[in-house]
């Protein structure tokens, strides 16, 4: 949540700032299990880890302005520090990636989020080493379970189309 109780996800959509949208996406998804990062936590971690983050000093207020679109042109050093913190390519935040490359970054984020779930991770790891036809059968079975539970064949945002 941004400073002052603002809702950065809504504000970013209203401003149309791609940087704000991408930052809010990372804040919402790239965090340890439990609770999303706060602006204060990220700003403090980056500022405290001067060597690791290129000597960038970041305030909670400035990060809030980036997330709500009131500031949209941070220095490349700030973008590099944020990209490093969230473990994404700096081009994702700079807007230098093509739409398909940015979508690939977000797909990797969704994958990492899914892998936080111990049960999902166990299912994925148990399929390692099985022949491709067996993996395809498992995918079909999972899709059938999803259909029985009135869920889409593929989780939202996965692109789908990979099952037989």
PDB file of C-alpha atoms in Angstrom:
ATOM      1  CA  UNK A   1       0.000   0.000   0.000  1.00  0.00           C
ATOM      2  CA  UNK A   2       1.347   3.386  -0.872  1.00  0.00           C
ATOM      3  CA  UNK A   3       1.929   6.182   1.591  1.00  0.00           C
ATOM      4  CA  UNK A   4      -1.265   7.887   2.721  1.00  0.00           C
ATOM      5  CA  UNK A   5      -3.486   4.899   1.961  1.00  0.00           C
ATOM      6  CA  UNK A   6      -3.441   5.401  -1.800  1.00  0.00           C
ATOM      7  CA  UNK A   7      -4.154   2.443  -4.021  1.00  0.00           C
ATOM      8  CA  UNK A   8      -1.198   2.395  -6.411  1.00  0.00           C
ATOM      9  CA  UNK A   9      -2.634  -0.322  -8.665  1.00  0.00           C
ATOM     10  CA  UNK A  10      -5.704   1.783  -9.487  1.00  0.00           C
ATOM     11  CA  UNK A  11      -3.745   5.033  -9.733  1.00  0.00           C
ATOM     12  CA  UNK A  12      -1.196   3.504 -12.118  1.00  0.00           C
ATOM     13  CA  UNK A  13      -3.931   2.291 -14.458  1.00  0.00           C
ATOM     14  CA  UNK A  14      -5.546   5.705 -14.427  1.00  0.00           C
ATOM     15  CA  UNK A  15      -2.278   7.472 -15.247  1.00  0.00           C
ATOM     16  CA  UNK A  16      -1.332   4.877 -17.816  1.00  0.00           C
ATOM     17  CA  UNK A  17       2.298   5.028 -16.682  1.00  0.00           C
ATOM     18  CA  UNK A  18       3.954   1.797 -17.824  1.00  0.00           C
ATOM     19  CA  UNK A  19       6.626   2.185 -15.145  1.00  0.00           C
ATOM     20  CA  UNK A  20       4.000   2.522 -12.405  1.00  0.00           C
ATOM     21  CA  UNK A  21       2.110  -0.483 -13.748  1.00  0.00           C
ATOM     22  CA  UNK A  22       5.241  -2.619 -13.868  1.00  0.00           C
ATOM     23  CA  UNK A  23       6.406  -1.552 -10.411  1.00  0.00           C
ATOM     24  CA  UNK A  24       2.991  -2.315  -8.958  1.00  0.00           C
ATOM     25  CA  UNK A  25       3.001  -5.688 -10.698  1.00  0.00           C
ATOM     26  CA  UNK A  26       6.355  -6.507  -9.103  1.00  0.00           C
ATOM     27  CA  UNK A  27       5.266  -5.278  -5.678  1.00  0.00           C
ATOM     28  CA  UNK A  28       2.115  -7.390  -5.884  1.00  0.00           C
ATOM     29  CA  UNK A  29       3.878 -10.542  -7.025  1.00  0.00           C
ATOM     30  CA  UNK A  30       7.616 -10.585  -6.257  1.00  0.00           C
ATOM     31  CA  UNK A  31       7.733 -10.969  -2.507  1.00  0.00           C
ATOM     32  CA  UNK A  32       8.400 -13.722  -0.013  1.00  0.00           C
ATOM     33  CA  UNK A  33       5.431 -15.819   1.079  1.00  0.00           C
ATOM     34  CA  UNK A  34       3.169 -13.880   3.379  1.00  0.00           C
ATOM     35  CA  UNK A  35       2.804 -10.213   2.617  1.00  0.00           C
ATOM     36  CA  UNK A  36       3.852  -7.943  -0.236  1.00  0.00           C
ATOM     37  CA  UNK A  37       6.735  -5.564   0.258  1.00  0.00           C
ATOM     38  CA  UNK A  38       6.025  -2.022   1.391  1.00  0.00           C
ATOM     39  CA  UNK A  39       7.521   1.070  -0.212  1.00  0.00           C
ATOM     40  CA  UNK A  40       9.423   1.674   3.029  1.00  0.00           C
ATOM     41  CA  UNK A  41      10.947  -1.794   3.075  1.00  0.00           C
ATOM     42  CA  UNK A  42      12.132  -1.666  -0.539  1.00  0.00           C
ATOM     43  CA  UNK A  43      13.503   1.872  -0.185  1.00  0.00           C
ATOM     44  CA  UNK A  44      15.348   0.925   3.011  1.00  0.00           C
ATOM     45  CA  UNK A  45      16.806  -2.294   1.566  1.00  0.00           C
ATOM     46  CA  UNK A  46      18.077  -0.504  -1.539  1.00  0.00           C
ATOM     47  CA  UNK A  47      19.455   2.446   0.420  1.00  0.00           C
ATOM     48  CA  UNK A  48      21.068   0.210   3.052  1.00  0.00           C
ATOM     49  CA  UNK A  49      22.674  -2.077   0.453  1.00  0.00           C
ATOM     50  CA  UNK A  50      24.596   0.771  -1.155  1.00  0.00           C
ATOM     51  CA  UNK A  51      27.296  -1.418  -2.670  1.00  0.00           C
ATOM     52  CA  UNK A  52      24.893  -4.068  -3.918  1.00  0.00           C
ATOM     53  CA  UNK A  53      22.512  -1.502  -5.438  1.00  0.00           C
ATOM     54  CA  UNK A  54      25.032   0.901  -6.955  1.00  0.00           C
ATOM     55  CA  UNK A  55      25.002   3.473  -4.169  1.00  0.00           C
ATOM     56  CA  UNK A  56      21.380   4.450  -4.799  1.00  0.00           C
ATOM     57  CA  UNK A  57      19.535   6.205  -2.004  1.00  0.00           C
ATOM     58  CA  UNK A  58      15.777   5.856  -2.294  1.00  0.00           C
ATOM     59  CA  UNK A  59      13.006   7.241  -0.087  1.00  0.00           C
ATOM     60  CA  UNK A  60       9.639   5.717   0.634  1.00  0.00           C
ATOM     61  CA  UNK A  61       7.953   8.873  -0.665  1.00  0.00           C
ATOM     62  CA  UNK A  62       9.821   8.857  -3.986  1.00  0.00           C
ATOM     63  CA  UNK A  63       9.034   5.175  -4.501  1.00  0.00           C
ATOM     64  CA  UNK A  64       5.384   5.923  -3.775  1.00  0.00           C
ATOM     65  CA  UNK A  65       5.431   8.671  -6.429  1.00  0.00           C
ATOM     66  CA  UNK A  66       6.933   6.243  -8.951  1.00  0.00           C
ATOM     67  CA  UNK A  67       4.234   3.688  -8.165  1.00  0.00           C
ATOM     68  CA  UNK A  68       1.337   6.112  -8.447  1.00  0.00           C
ATOM     69  CA  UNK A  69       2.613   7.776 -11.609  1.00  0.00           C
ATOM     70  CA  UNK A  70       3.423  11.188 -10.125  1.00  0.00           C
ATOM     71  CA  UNK A  71       7.048  10.571 -11.082  1.00  0.00           C
ATOM     72  CA  UNK A  72       7.736   8.600 -14.227  1.00  0.00           C
ATOM     73  CA  UNK A  73      11.330   9.353 -15.212  1.00  0.00           C
ATOM     74  CA  UNK A  74      13.729   8.081 -12.521  1.00  0.00           C
ATOM     75  CA  UNK A  75      17.450   7.897 -13.138  1.00  0.00           C
ATOM     76  CA  UNK A  76      18.850   4.759 -14.755  1.00  0.00           C
ATOM     77  CA  UNK A  77      20.614   4.050 -11.433  1.00  0.00           C
ATOM     78  CA  UNK A  78      17.270   3.952  -9.596  1.00  0.00           C
ATOM     79  CA  UNK A  79      15.797   1.670 -12.266  1.00  0.00           C
ATOM     80  CA  UNK A  80      18.825  -0.624 -12.086  1.00  0.00           C
ATOM     81  CA  UNK A  81      18.534  -0.811  -8.289  1.00  0.00           C
ATOM     82  CA  UNK A  82      14.808  -1.613  -8.440  1.00  0.00           C
ATOM     83  CA  UNK A  83      15.357  -4.208 -11.174  1.00  0.00           C
ATOM     84  CA  UNK A  84      18.099  -5.831  -9.104  1.00  0.00           C
ATOM     85  CA  UNK A  85      15.924  -5.849  -5.990  1.00  0.00           C
ATOM     86  CA  UNK A  86      13.061  -7.565  -7.847  1.00  0.00           C
ATOM     87  CA  UNK A  87      15.403  -9.780  -9.916  1.00  0.00           C
ATOM     88  CA  UNK A  88      14.066  -8.663 -13.295  1.00  0.00           C
ATOM     89  CA  UNK A  89      15.907  -7.253 -16.302  1.00  0.00           C
ATOM     90  CA  UNK A  90      16.342  -3.483 -16.065  1.00  0.00           C
ATOM     91  CA  UNK A  91      14.873  -3.232 -19.565  1.00  0.00           C
ATOM     92  CA  UNK A  92      11.557  -4.390 -18.099  1.00  0.00           C
ATOM     93  CA  UNK A  93      11.354  -1.249 -15.949  1.00  0.00           C
ATOM     94  CA  UNK A  94      12.945   1.038 -18.539  1.00  0.00           C
ATOM     95  CA  UNK A  95      10.397  -0.022 -21.133  1.00  0.00           C
ATOM     96  CA  UNK A  96      13.168  -1.217 -23.452  1.00  0.00           C
ATOM     97  CA  UNK A  97      11.699  -4.688 -23.899  1.00  0.00           C
ATOM     98  CA  UNK A  98       9.292  -5.623 -26.639  1.00  0.00           C
ATOM     99  CA  UNK A  99       5.775  -6.535 -25.590  1.00  0.00           C
ATOM    100  CA  UNK A 100       6.595 -10.233 -25.953  1.00  0.00           C
ATOM    101  CA  UNK A 101       9.774  -9.874 -23.875  1.00  0.00           C
ATOM    102  CA  UNK A 102       7.900  -8.000 -21.129  1.00  0.00           C
ATOM    103  CA  UNK A 103       5.200 -10.688 -21.206  1.00  0.00           C
ATOM    104  CA  UNK A 104       7.914 -13.326 -20.808  1.00  0.00           C
ATOM    105  CA  UNK A 105       9.265 -11.530 -17.710  1.00  0.00           C
ATOM    106  CA  UNK A 106       5.750 -11.438 -16.239  1.00  0.00           C
ATOM    107  CA  UNK A 107       5.279 -15.117 -17.078  1.00  0.00           C
ATOM    108  CA  UNK A 108       8.474 -15.920 -15.159  1.00  0.00           C
ATOM    109  CA  UNK A 109       7.169 -13.883 -12.222  1.00  0.00           C
ATOM    110  CA  UNK A 110       3.887 -15.844 -12.281  1.00  0.00           C
ATOM    111  CA  UNK A 111       5.903 -19.059 -12.339  1.00  0.00           C
ATOM    112  CA  UNK A 112       7.929 -17.981  -9.301  1.00  0.00           C
ATOM    113  CA  UNK A 113       4.723 -17.042  -7.493  1.00  0.00           C
ATOM    114  CA  UNK A 114       3.219 -20.463  -8.263  1.00  0.00           C
ATOM    115  CA  UNK A 115       6.370 -22.187  -7.035  1.00  0.00           C
ATOM    116  CA  UNK A 116       5.900 -20.602  -3.597  1.00  0.00           C
ATOM    117  CA  UNK A 117       3.114 -23.120  -3.055  1.00  0.00           C
ATOM    118  CA  UNK A 118       4.750 -26.244  -1.659  1.00  0.00           C
ATOM    119  CA  UNK A 119       2.127 -28.564  -3.200  1.00  0.00           C
ATOM    120  CA  UNK A 120       2.511 -27.037  -6.663  1.00  0.00           C
ATOM    121  CA  UNK A 121       6.285 -27.310  -6.351  1.00  0.00           C
ATOM    122  CA  UNK A 122       6.002 -30.977  -5.295  1.00  0.00           C
ATOM    123  CA  UNK A 123       3.820 -31.801  -8.323  1.00  0.00           C
ATOM    124  CA  UNK A 124       6.221 -30.056 -10.688  1.00  0.00           C
ATOM    125  CA  UNK A 125       9.305 -31.714  -9.216  1.00  0.00           C
ATOM    126  CA  UNK A 126       7.741 -35.173  -9.294  1.00  0.00           C
ATOM    127  CA  UNK A 127       7.210 -34.845 -13.037  1.00  0.00           C
ATOM    128  CA  UNK A 128      10.922 -34.199 -13.693  1.00  0.00           C
ATOM    129  CA  UNK A 129      12.480 -37.094 -15.573  1.00  0.00           C
ATOM    130  CA  UNK A 130       9.228 -38.614 -16.719  1.00  0.00           C
ATOM    131  CA  UNK A 131       8.932 -39.187 -20.463  1.00  0.00           C
ATOM    132  CA  UNK A 132       7.245 -36.346 -22.398  1.00  0.00           C
ATOM    133  CA  UNK A 133       4.172 -38.466 -23.160  1.00  0.00           C
ATOM    134  CA  UNK A 134       3.655 -39.114 -19.430  1.00  0.00           C
ATOM    135  CA  UNK A 135       4.077 -35.395 -18.678  1.00  0.00           C
ATOM    136  CA  UNK A 136       1.465 -34.676 -21.386  1.00  0.00           C
ATOM    137  CA  UNK A 137      -0.895 -37.184 -19.747  1.00  0.00           C
ATOM    138  CA  UNK A 138      -0.413 -35.502 -16.365  1.00  0.00           C
ATOM    139  CA  UNK A 139      -1.185 -32.142 -17.932  1.00  0.00           C
ATOM    140  CA  UNK A 140      -4.381 -33.559 -19.446  1.00  0.00           C
ATOM    141  CA  UNK A 141      -5.433 -34.991 -16.072  1.00  0.00           C
ATOM    142  CA  UNK A 142      -4.807 -31.644 -14.337  1.00  0.00           C
ATOM    143  CA  UNK A 143      -6.848 -29.858 -17.021  1.00  0.00           C
ATOM    144  CA  UNK A 144      -9.696 -32.337 -16.458  1.00  0.00           C
ATOM    145  CA  UNK A 145      -9.622 -31.667 -12.706  1.00  0.00           C
ATOM    146  CA  UNK A 146      -9.660 -27.913 -13.380  1.00  0.00           C
ATOM    147  CA  UNK A 147     -12.661 -28.356 -15.697  1.00  0.00           C
ATOM    148  CA  UNK A 148     -14.534 -30.433 -13.084  1.00  0.00           C
ATOM    149  CA  UNK A 149     -13.974 -27.620 -10.595  1.00  0.00           C
ATOM    150  CA  UNK A 150     -15.233 -25.010 -13.097  1.00  0.00           C
ATOM    151  CA  UNK A 151     -11.764 -23.482 -13.415  1.00  0.00           C
ATOM    152  CA  UNK A 152     -10.221 -22.474 -16.727  1.00  0.00           C
ATOM    153  CA  UNK A 153      -8.049 -25.199 -18.294  1.00  0.00           C
ATOM    154  CA  UNK A 154      -5.017 -23.012 -17.617  1.00  0.00           C
ATOM    155  CA  UNK A 155      -4.469 -20.690 -14.668  1.00  0.00           C
ATOM    156  CA  UNK A 156      -4.920 -16.993 -15.559  1.00  0.00           C
ATOM    157  CA  UNK A 157      -1.952 -15.421 -17.298  1.00  0.00           C
ATOM    158  CA  UNK A 158      -0.176 -18.660 -18.210  1.00  0.00           C
ATOM    159  CA  UNK A 159      -0.735 -18.385 -21.922  1.00  0.00           C
ATOM    160  CA  UNK A 160      -2.042 -21.945 -22.043  1.00  0.00           C
ATOM    161  CA  UNK A 161      -2.090 -24.023 -25.151  1.00  0.00           C
ATOM    162  CA  UNK A 162       0.665 -26.348 -23.941  1.00  0.00           C
ATOM    163  CA  UNK A 163      -1.522 -29.292 -23.050  1.00  0.00           C
ATOM    164  CA  UNK A 164      -2.568 -32.031 -25.471  1.00  0.00           C
TER     165      UNK A 164
END
